[in-house]
């Protein structure tokens, strides 16, 4: 009899994912992305990792 193994390749199982709260986290496969926004007539810049849900997925999945 043949057996088939199924692996769930979601963000929560990825080596690049950093959980920040229950079911939410940061994808760290690439460097942080620059974000520009306005606050009280000032332009501000920040760098952030993309936020993802634990159940999200992409083609960059790694376990190590």
Short mmCIF file of C-alpha atoms in Angstrom, two decimals:
data_model
loop_
_atom_site.label_atom_id
_atom_site.label_comp_id
_atom_site.label_asym_id
_atom_site.label_seq_id
_atom_site.Cartn_x
_atom_site.Cartn_y
_atom_site.Cartn_z
CA UNK A 1 0.00 0.00 0.00
CA UNK A 2 1.31 3.47 -0.90
CA UNK A 3 1.13 6.28 1.64
CA UNK A 4 0.96 9.95 0.84
CA UNK A 5 2.32 12.61 3.16
CA UNK A 6 0.72 16.02 3.04
CA UNK A 7 2.57 19.05 4.38
CA UNK A 8 0.75 22.27 5.19
CA UNK A 9 2.85 25.09 3.79
CA UNK A 10 1.33 28.01 5.66
CA UNK A 11 3.13 31.00 7.15
CA UNK A 12 2.84 29.57 10.66
CA UNK A 13 4.99 26.56 9.64
CA UNK A 14 7.57 28.61 7.71
CA UNK A 15 11.11 29.27 9.00
CA UNK A 16 10.86 32.91 7.84
CA UNK A 17 7.72 33.73 9.85
CA UNK A 18 7.82 35.54 13.21
CA UNK A 19 4.60 35.39 15.24
CA UNK A 20 3.74 38.75 16.84
CA UNK A 21 0.30 37.93 18.26
CA UNK A 22 -2.16 35.07 18.12
CA UNK A 23 -2.60 34.18 14.45
CA UNK A 24 -0.64 37.19 13.16
CA UNK A 25 3.02 37.65 12.34
CA UNK A 26 5.75 39.08 10.14
CA UNK A 27 7.18 37.54 6.99
CA UNK A 28 10.96 37.87 7.23
CA UNK A 29 11.95 36.22 3.96
CA UNK A 30 13.12 39.64 2.68
CA UNK A 31 14.37 42.81 4.37
CA UNK A 32 11.81 45.24 5.86
CA UNK A 33 9.91 47.38 3.37
CA UNK A 34 9.88 51.19 3.56
CA UNK A 35 6.51 52.71 4.33
CA UNK A 36 5.73 56.40 3.79
CA UNK A 37 2.77 58.10 5.45
CA UNK A 38 1.59 61.54 6.60
CA UNK A 39 0.89 62.49 10.20
CA UNK A 40 -0.09 66.06 11.13
CA UNK A 41 1.39 67.61 7.95
CA UNK A 42 4.64 65.68 8.47
CA UNK A 43 5.89 62.95 6.23
CA UNK A 44 7.15 59.94 8.14
CA UNK A 45 9.12 56.93 6.99
CA UNK A 46 9.25 53.55 8.68
CA UNK A 47 10.53 50.13 7.76
CA UNK A 48 8.38 47.11 8.49
CA UNK A 49 8.22 43.46 7.59
CA UNK A 50 5.02 42.49 5.76
CA UNK A 51 2.30 41.35 8.18
CA UNK A 52 0.58 38.06 7.43
CA UNK A 53 -1.93 35.71 9.00
CA UNK A 54 -0.77 32.31 10.22
CA UNK A 55 -2.96 30.67 7.57
CA UNK A 56 -1.49 32.68 4.65
CA UNK A 57 1.04 31.12 2.26
CA UNK A 58 3.39 31.96 -0.61
CA UNK A 59 5.93 30.31 -2.90
CA UNK A 60 8.92 31.08 -0.63
CA UNK A 61 8.02 28.50 2.06
CA UNK A 62 10.99 26.95 3.93
CA UNK A 63 11.19 24.71 6.99
CA UNK A 64 14.86 25.39 7.79
#
